[in-house]
Amino acid sequence: MKISFFHTVALIGLLLFSTGCSNFQKLLKSNKVDEKYTAAISYYEKEDYYRANQLLEQILPLITGSEQSEKAKFIFADTYFKQGDYLLSAFHFKSFYETYPRSPLAEEAMFLYAKSNYNSSPGYEQDQTTTLAAIEALQEYLLRYPTSARTEEANKLVEDLFKKLDRKAFDNAKLYYNIRYYRSAVVAFQNFLKENPASPYSEEAAYLRVDAQYMFAQESVPGKQQERYDQVIDFYQAFVDQYPDSKFKRNAEQVYEKALAELTKIKAANQQNS
C-alpha cells in the first residue's frame, strides 16, 4: 500500500511538472505580451527566476515606455542576480538606475549593481580590477544615499574588499622576501606599510622589513654594511614601538641582536685599520 501511495504521489508530481513545462513552452511561443508579463511576475514571486527571465527577455523590447516597463526591467536584472550571474545583473542594474534615476527602485538597483561587482570579485591572488570597480560602486552608493538602511552592509562590503586588496599587496611584497630579493622586499614592505598602515598584515610586514633589511645588509659589500645594519636597528625600534606585544617580537629581537653583533665587529675592524 505504501509503495502504491508513493508511486501515485510521484506520478502526480511528474504530471504537474510536465503540464507546467508544457504551459511554459506554449507561453514562450505565444504573442500574448500581457499574459507573458503576468506569468513572469508570478514565476518571479515563486522564485522560479529562470522562467521569469526567459519571459521578460522576450517582452522587454515590446513594453518599453509602458507602465510595466520599469518594474519589468528591475525584475529582469534581479533574476540574473538571484541566479548568480553577477556580470549580467551588474550590467542590467546599472542600466536600470541610469534609465530611471528617480524610480523608487533606483537606490536598490544601485546597491545591487555594487553588490553584483562585489560578488564577482575574485580571490586575492587574482587580478583585482573587479574588486576596485566594486569599491568604487559601493563608495558612490554611500555618497548618493548616506542615510540608507543598507549603509552598514555597504560599509562592511567595502571593508571586506579592502582586506582583499591588503592581502594582495602584502603577498606581492612578501614574494620578494620569499625569493630572496631582499633589497626589493625592503622597498615593497616600506611601501605597503606607508599605504596600508591599518592593515591586519602591517604587523607582519613591519617584522619582515627588519629581517629583510638584515639579510640585505649581510649580502652587501663591506663598505655599505654598517649603514645597512644601522637601518636594521632603526626598523627594529620602529617595530617594537608600534607593536610592543607582537607575536613576532622574539624573532625581531634575535635579528636585532645579530645586527648589533655585526656592527660591533665592523667597528672593531675599523678601529684596527685606523
mmCIF file of C-alpha atoms in Angstrom:
data_model
loop_
_atom_site.group_PDB
_atom_site.id
_atom_site.type_symbol
_atom_site.label_atom_id
_atom_site.label_comp_id
_atom_site.label_asym_id
_atom_site.label_seq_id
_atom_site.Cartn_x
_atom_site.Cartn_y
_atom_site.Cartn_z
ATOM 1 C CA MET A 1 0.000 0.000 0.000
ATOM 2 C CA LYS A 2 2.794 2.391 0.965
ATOM 3 C CA ILE A 3 4.652 1.702 -2.260
ATOM 4 C CA SER A 4 1.497 2.258 -4.281
ATOM 5 C CA PHE A 5 0.815 5.543 -2.450
ATOM 6 C CA PHE A 6 4.310 6.924 -3.067
ATOM 7 C CA HIS A 7 4.171 5.865 -6.702
ATOM 8 C CA THR A 8 0.885 7.717 -7.063
ATOM 9 C CA VAL A 9 2.319 10.884 -5.469
ATOM 10 C CA ALA A 10 5.385 10.696 -7.705
ATOM 11 C CA LEU A 11 3.217 10.203 -10.780
ATOM 12 C CA ILE A 12 1.022 13.185 -9.899
ATOM 13 C CA GLY A 13 4.113 15.321 -9.311
ATOM 14 C CA LEU A 14 5.545 14.265 -12.658
ATOM 15 C CA LEU A 15 2.290 15.055 -14.443
ATOM 16 C CA LEU A 16 2.095 18.502 -12.815
ATOM 17 C CA PHE A 17 5.702 19.195 -13.749
ATOM 18 C CA SER A 18 5.105 18.074 -17.346
ATOM 19 C CA THR A 19 1.970 20.202 -17.549
ATOM 20 C CA GLY A 20 3.874 23.185 -16.151
ATOM 21 C CA CYS A 21 6.662 22.737 -18.667
ATOM 22 C CA SER A 22 4.141 22.364 -21.484
ATOM 23 C CA ASN A 23 2.279 25.535 -20.455
ATOM 24 C CA PHE A 24 5.547 27.452 -20.168
ATOM 25 C CA GLN A 25 6.670 26.352 -23.633
ATOM 26 C CA LYS A 26 3.323 27.374 -25.117
ATOM 27 C CA LEU A 27 3.599 30.746 -23.407
ATOM 28 C CA LEU A 28 7.092 31.274 -24.782
ATOM 29 C CA LYS A 29 5.814 30.670 -28.304
ATOM 30 C CA SER A 30 2.744 32.871 -27.954
ATOM 31 C CA ASN A 31 2.373 36.555 -28.867
ATOM 32 C CA LYS A 32 0.376 37.477 -25.750
ATOM 33 C CA VAL A 33 2.562 40.118 -24.131
ATOM 34 C CA ASP A 34 0.264 40.799 -21.162
ATOM 35 C CA GLU A 35 -0.003 37.095 -20.332
ATOM 36 C CA LYS A 36 3.762 36.730 -20.548
ATOM 37 C CA TYR A 37 4.248 39.706 -18.244
ATOM 38 C CA THR A 38 1.767 38.380 -15.678
ATOM 39 C CA ALA A 39 3.322 34.923 -15.814
ATOM 40 C CA ALA A 40 6.834 36.340 -15.477
ATOM 41 C CA ILE A 41 5.857 38.225 -12.317
ATOM 42 C CA SER A 42 4.209 35.084 -10.973
ATOM 43 C CA TYR A 43 7.291 32.955 -11.689
ATOM 44 C CA TYR A 44 9.496 35.586 -10.060
ATOM 45 C CA GLU A 45 7.372 35.648 -6.909
ATOM 46 C CA LYS A 46 7.566 31.841 -6.780
ATOM 47 C CA GLU A 47 11.393 32.138 -7.073
ATOM 48 C CA ASP A 48 11.428 30.480 -10.482
ATOM 49 C CA TYR A 49 13.946 33.009 -11.739
ATOM 50 C CA TYR A 50 14.924 31.151 -14.889
ATOM 51 C CA ARG A 51 11.405 31.128 -16.356
ATOM 52 C CA ALA A 52 10.747 34.696 -15.266
ATOM 53 C CA ASN A 53 13.961 35.727 -17.009
ATOM 54 C CA GLN A 54 13.087 33.911 -20.227
ATOM 55 C CA LEU A 55 9.681 35.559 -20.497
ATOM 56 C CA LEU A 56 10.915 39.035 -19.607
ATOM 57 C CA GLU A 57 13.724 38.823 -22.120
ATOM 58 C CA GLN A 58 11.115 38.303 -24.838
ATOM 59 C CA ILE A 59 8.754 41.104 -23.863
ATOM 60 C CA LEU A 60 11.038 43.893 -22.612
ATOM 61 C CA PRO A 61 11.611 45.358 -26.096
ATOM 62 C CA LEU A 62 7.832 45.282 -26.634
ATOM 63 C CA ILE A 63 6.814 47.129 -23.458
ATOM 64 C CA THR A 64 9.379 49.941 -23.477
ATOM 65 C CA GLY A 65 7.719 53.164 -22.381
ATOM 66 C CA SER A 66 4.752 51.394 -20.792
ATOM 67 C CA GLU A 67 3.794 51.389 -17.109
ATOM 68 C CA GLN A 68 5.037 47.801 -16.880
ATOM 69 C CA SER A 69 8.494 48.540 -18.245
ATOM 70 C CA GLU A 70 10.116 49.947 -15.102
ATOM 71 C CA LYS A 71 9.159 47.065 -12.832
ATOM 72 C CA ALA A 72 9.918 44.500 -15.539
ATOM 73 C CA LYS A 73 13.445 45.825 -16.102
ATOM 74 C CA PHE A 74 14.238 45.775 -12.390
ATOM 75 C CA ILE A 75 12.946 42.229 -12.002
ATOM 76 C CA PHE A 76 14.813 41.154 -15.134
ATOM 77 C CA ALA A 77 18.084 42.381 -13.611
ATOM 78 C CA ASP A 78 17.232 40.709 -10.317
ATOM 79 C CA THR A 79 16.590 37.329 -11.976
ATOM 80 C CA TYR A 80 20.232 37.331 -13.085
ATOM 81 C CA PHE A 81 21.356 38.315 -9.579
ATOM 82 C CA LYS A 82 19.268 35.594 -7.950
ATOM 83 C CA GLN A 83 20.726 33.004 -10.347
ATOM 84 C CA GLY A 84 24.293 34.099 -9.558
ATOM 85 C CA ASP A 85 25.020 35.619 -12.969
ATOM 86 C CA TYR A 86 26.600 38.734 -11.492
ATOM 87 C CA LEU A 87 28.158 40.101 -14.664
ATOM 88 C CA LEU A 88 24.764 40.364 -16.336
ATOM 89 C CA SER A 89 22.993 41.529 -13.180
ATOM 90 C CA ALA A 90 25.570 44.322 -12.813
ATOM 91 C CA PHE A 91 25.014 45.385 -16.414
ATOM 92 C CA HIS A 92 21.216 45.454 -16.119
ATOM 93 C CA PHE A 93 21.067 47.076 -12.664
ATOM 94 C CA LYS A 94 23.355 49.859 -13.855
ATOM 95 C CA SER A 95 21.227 50.304 -16.959
ATOM 96 C CA PHE A 96 18.135 50.477 -14.741
ATOM 97 C CA TYR A 97 19.256 53.215 -12.350
ATOM 98 C CA GLU A 98 20.728 55.249 -15.203
ATOM 99 C CA THR A 99 17.443 54.968 -17.119
ATOM 100 C CA TYR A 100 15.194 55.532 -14.082
ATOM 101 C CA PRO A 101 17.221 57.717 -11.676
ATOM 102 C CA ARG A 102 14.064 58.902 -9.876
ATOM 103 C CA SER A 103 12.481 55.487 -9.555
ATOM 104 C CA PRO A 104 11.658 54.196 -6.044
ATOM 105 C CA LEU A 105 13.733 51.180 -7.096
ATOM 106 C CA ALA A 106 16.784 53.226 -8.177
ATOM 107 C CA GLU A 107 18.506 53.022 -4.784
ATOM 108 C CA GLU A 108 18.117 49.271 -4.549
ATOM 109 C CA ALA A 109 19.248 48.867 -8.152
ATOM 110 C CA MET A 110 22.404 50.889 -7.466
ATOM 111 C CA PHE A 111 23.149 48.856 -4.357
ATOM 112 C CA LEU A 112 22.611 45.559 -6.184
ATOM 113 C CA TYR A 113 24.831 46.791 -9.016
ATOM 114 C CA ALA A 114 27.591 47.368 -6.457
ATOM 115 C CA LYS A 115 26.873 44.045 -4.766
ATOM 116 C CA SER A 116 26.991 42.260 -8.134
ATOM 117 C CA ASN A 117 30.519 43.622 -8.582
ATOM 118 C CA TYR A 118 31.336 42.583 -5.008
ATOM 119 C CA ASN A 119 30.156 39.041 -5.723
ATOM 120 C CA SER A 120 32.219 38.979 -8.942
ATOM 121 C CA SER A 121 35.403 39.964 -7.103
ATOM 122 C CA PRO A 122 37.896 37.072 -7.415
ATOM 123 C CA GLY A 123 40.259 35.644 -4.822
ATOM 124 C CA TYR A 124 43.061 37.923 -3.642
ATOM 125 C CA GLU A 125 45.661 36.034 -5.664
ATOM 126 C CA GLN A 126 43.981 37.008 -8.961
ATOM 127 C CA ASP A 127 43.682 40.308 -10.834
ATOM 128 C CA GLN A 128 41.749 42.803 -8.684
ATOM 129 C CA THR A 129 40.224 45.039 -11.374
ATOM 130 C CA THR A 130 36.708 43.890 -10.432
ATOM 131 C CA THR A 131 37.458 44.457 -6.752
ATOM 132 C CA LEU A 132 38.410 48.068 -7.458
ATOM 133 C CA ALA A 133 35.241 48.521 -9.517
ATOM 134 C CA ALA A 134 33.171 47.128 -6.639
ATOM 135 C CA ILE A 135 34.784 49.512 -4.127
ATOM 136 C CA GLU A 136 34.139 52.466 -6.438
ATOM 137 C CA ALA A 137 30.492 51.427 -6.912
ATOM 138 C CA LEU A 138 29.891 50.958 -3.183
ATOM 139 C CA GLN A 139 31.516 54.275 -2.305
ATOM 140 C CA GLU A 140 29.422 56.036 -4.956
ATOM 141 C CA TYR A 141 26.308 54.406 -3.487
ATOM 142 C CA LEU A 142 27.237 55.561 0.037
ATOM 143 C CA LEU A 143 27.785 59.113 -1.198
ATOM 144 C CA ARG A 144 24.465 59.203 -3.002
ATOM 145 C CA TYR A 145 22.464 57.535 -0.220
ATOM 146 C CA PRO A 146 24.250 58.392 3.065
ATOM 147 C CA THR A 147 21.182 57.663 5.224
ATOM 148 C CA SER A 148 20.250 54.387 3.528
ATOM 149 C CA ALA A 149 19.206 51.386 5.597
ATOM 150 C CA ARG A 150 21.859 49.482 3.632
ATOM 151 C CA THR A 151 24.717 51.735 4.812
ATOM 152 C CA GLU A 152 26.039 49.277 7.376
ATOM 153 C CA GLU A 153 26.054 46.401 4.894
ATOM 154 C CA ALA A 154 27.685 48.561 2.210
ATOM 155 C CA ASN A 155 30.449 49.641 4.608
ATOM 156 C CA LYS A 156 31.047 46.009 5.572
ATOM 157 C CA LEU A 157 31.364 45.047 1.905
ATOM 158 C CA VAL A 158 33.869 47.861 1.323
ATOM 159 C CA GLU A 159 35.864 46.707 4.348
ATOM 160 C CA ASP A 160 35.954 43.126 3.024
ATOM 161 C CA LEU A 161 37.192 44.310 -0.358
ATOM 162 C CA PHE A 162 39.945 46.462 1.135
ATOM 163 C CA LYS A 163 41.112 43.476 3.189
ATOM 164 C CA LYS A 164 41.406 41.522 -0.049
ATOM 165 C CA LEU A 165 43.482 44.302 -1.613
ATOM 166 C CA ASP A 166 45.630 44.405 1.542
ATOM 167 C CA ARG A 167 46.280 40.685 1.261
ATOM 168 C CA LYS A 168 47.155 41.058 -2.420
ATOM 169 C CA ALA A 169 49.594 43.909 -1.698
ATOM 170 C CA PHE A 170 51.131 42.076 1.271
ATOM 171 C CA ASP A 171 51.644 38.879 -0.722
ATOM 172 C CA ASN A 172 53.221 40.854 -3.570
ATOM 173 C CA ALA A 173 55.692 42.363 -1.100
ATOM 174 C CA LYS A 174 56.313 39.033 0.611
ATOM 175 C CA LEU A 175 57.062 37.393 -2.731
ATOM 176 C CA TYR A 176 60.329 39.362 -2.972
ATOM 177 C CA TYR A 177 61.211 38.181 0.523
ATOM 178 C CA ASN A 178 60.426 34.535 -0.295
ATOM 179 C CA ILE A 179 62.587 34.541 -3.420
ATOM 180 C CA ARG A 180 65.404 36.320 -1.501
ATOM 181 C CA TYR A 181 65.335 39.602 -3.358
ATOM 182 C CA TYR A 182 65.864 41.344 -0.047
ATOM 183 C CA ARG A 183 66.532 44.854 -1.291
ATOM 184 C CA SER A 184 63.291 44.800 -3.299
ATOM 185 C CA ALA A 185 61.499 43.222 -0.330
ATOM 186 C CA VAL A 186 62.520 46.095 1.947
ATOM 187 C CA VAL A 187 61.213 48.660 -0.542
ATOM 188 C CA ALA A 188 57.982 46.694 -1.033
ATOM 189 C CA PHE A 189 57.375 46.376 2.730
ATOM 190 C CA GLN A 190 58.117 50.082 3.139
ATOM 191 C CA ASN A 191 55.524 50.949 0.522
ATOM 192 C CA PHE A 192 52.997 48.526 1.983
ATOM 193 C CA LEU A 193 53.332 50.000 5.480
ATOM 194 C CA LYS A 194 53.045 53.530 4.134
ATOM 195 C CA GLU A 195 49.951 52.793 2.055
ATOM 196 C CA ASN A 196 48.253 50.333 4.439
ATOM 197 C CA PRO A 197 49.047 51.466 7.996
ATOM 198 C CA ALA A 198 45.868 49.938 9.470
ATOM 199 C CA SER A 199 46.083 46.641 7.585
ATOM 200 C CA PRO A 200 45.858 43.391 9.570
ATOM 201 C CA TYR A 201 49.089 42.432 7.773
ATOM 202 C CA SER A 202 51.033 45.538 8.822
ATOM 203 C CA GLU A 203 52.485 43.898 11.939
ATOM 204 C CA GLU A 204 53.987 41.008 9.988
ATOM 205 C CA ALA A 205 55.161 43.374 7.257
ATOM 206 C CA ALA A 206 56.951 45.516 9.840
ATOM 207 C CA TYR A 207 58.741 42.459 11.241
ATOM 208 C CA LEU A 208 59.669 41.128 7.787
ATOM 209 C CA ARG A 209 61.081 44.535 6.898
ATOM 210 C CA VAL A 210 63.504 44.154 9.827
ATOM 211 C CA ASP A 211 64.551 40.680 8.720
ATOM 212 C CA ALA A 212 64.776 41.583 5.016
ATOM 213 C CA GLN A 213 66.972 44.580 5.840
ATOM 214 C CA TYR A 214 69.283 42.362 7.902
ATOM 215 C CA MET A 215 69.610 39.857 5.047
ATOM 216 C CA PHE A 216 70.201 42.712 2.602
ATOM 217 C CA ALA A 217 72.959 44.087 4.867
ATOM 218 C CA GLN A 218 74.590 40.666 5.072
ATOM 219 C CA GLU A 219 74.744 40.412 1.284
ATOM 220 C CA SER A 220 76.104 43.946 0.838
ATOM 221 C CA VAL A 221 79.660 44.879 0.042
ATOM 222 C CA PRO A 222 81.709 45.688 3.198
ATOM 223 C CA GLY A 223 81.689 49.429 2.558
ATOM 224 C CA LYS A 224 77.860 49.506 2.707
ATOM 225 C CA GLN A 225 77.232 47.117 5.560
ATOM 226 C CA GLN A 226 77.473 49.498 8.511
ATOM 227 C CA GLU A 227 74.790 51.896 7.266
ATOM 228 C CA ARG A 228 72.558 48.971 6.312
ATOM 229 C CA TYR A 229 72.895 47.293 9.708
ATOM 230 C CA ASP A 230 72.126 50.680 11.259
ATOM 231 C CA GLN A 231 68.911 50.642 9.233
ATOM 232 C CA VAL A 232 68.055 47.249 10.783
ATOM 233 C CA ILE A 233 68.290 48.886 14.208
ATOM 234 C CA ASP A 234 66.017 51.733 13.092
ATOM 235 C CA PHE A 235 63.449 49.333 11.656
ATOM 236 C CA TYR A 236 63.550 47.239 14.820
ATOM 237 C CA GLN A 237 62.956 50.256 17.042
ATOM 238 C CA ALA A 238 60.013 51.331 14.898
ATOM 239 C CA PHE A 239 58.612 47.790 15.057
ATOM 240 C CA VAL A 240 58.773 47.397 18.859
ATOM 241 C CA ASP A 241 57.448 50.926 19.399
ATOM 242 C CA GLN A 242 54.374 50.187 17.306
ATOM 243 C CA TYR A 243 53.889 46.530 18.266
ATOM 244 C CA PRO A 244 55.306 46.072 21.782
ATOM 245 C CA ASP A 245 53.377 42.830 22.340
ATOM 246 C CA SER A 246 53.792 41.383 18.870
ATOM 247 C CA LYS A 247 53.932 37.638 18.334
ATOM 248 C CA PHE A 248 56.960 38.367 16.113
ATOM 249 C CA LYS A 249 58.781 40.269 18.871
ATOM 250 C CA ARG A 250 61.147 37.447 19.884
ATOM 251 C CA ASN A 251 62.171 36.800 16.267
ATOM 252 C CA ALA A 252 62.711 40.516 15.750
ATOM 253 C CA GLU A 253 64.886 40.678 18.886
ATOM 254 C CA GLN A 254 67.064 37.883 17.541
ATOM 255 C CA VAL A 255 67.581 39.783 14.271
ATOM 256 C CA TYR A 256 68.297 42.953 16.237
ATOM 257 C CA GLU A 257 70.912 41.187 18.376
ATOM 258 C CA LYS A 258 72.618 39.744 15.301
ATOM 259 C CA ALA A 259 72.700 43.196 13.694
ATOM 260 C CA LEU A 260 74.295 44.656 16.861
ATOM 261 C CA ALA A 261 76.891 41.878 16.826
ATOM 262 C CA GLU A 262 77.726 42.633 13.186
ATOM 263 C CA LEU A 263 78.043 46.359 13.938
ATOM 264 C CA THR A 264 80.382 45.569 16.839
ATOM 265 C CA LYS A 265 82.603 43.544 14.500
ATOM 266 C CA ILE A 266 82.638 46.295 11.877
ATOM 267 C CA LYS A 267 83.531 48.984 14.417
ATOM 268 C CA ALA A 268 86.313 46.806 15.864
ATOM 269 C CA ALA A 269 87.714 46.211 12.377
ATOM 270 C CA ASN A 270 87.566 49.907 11.595
ATOM 271 C CA GLN A 271 89.468 50.746 14.774
ATOM 272 C CA GLN A 272 92.195 48.237 13.901
ATOM 273 C CA ASN A 273 92.538 49.699 10.413
ATOM 274 C CA SER A 274 92.673 53.313 11.597
#
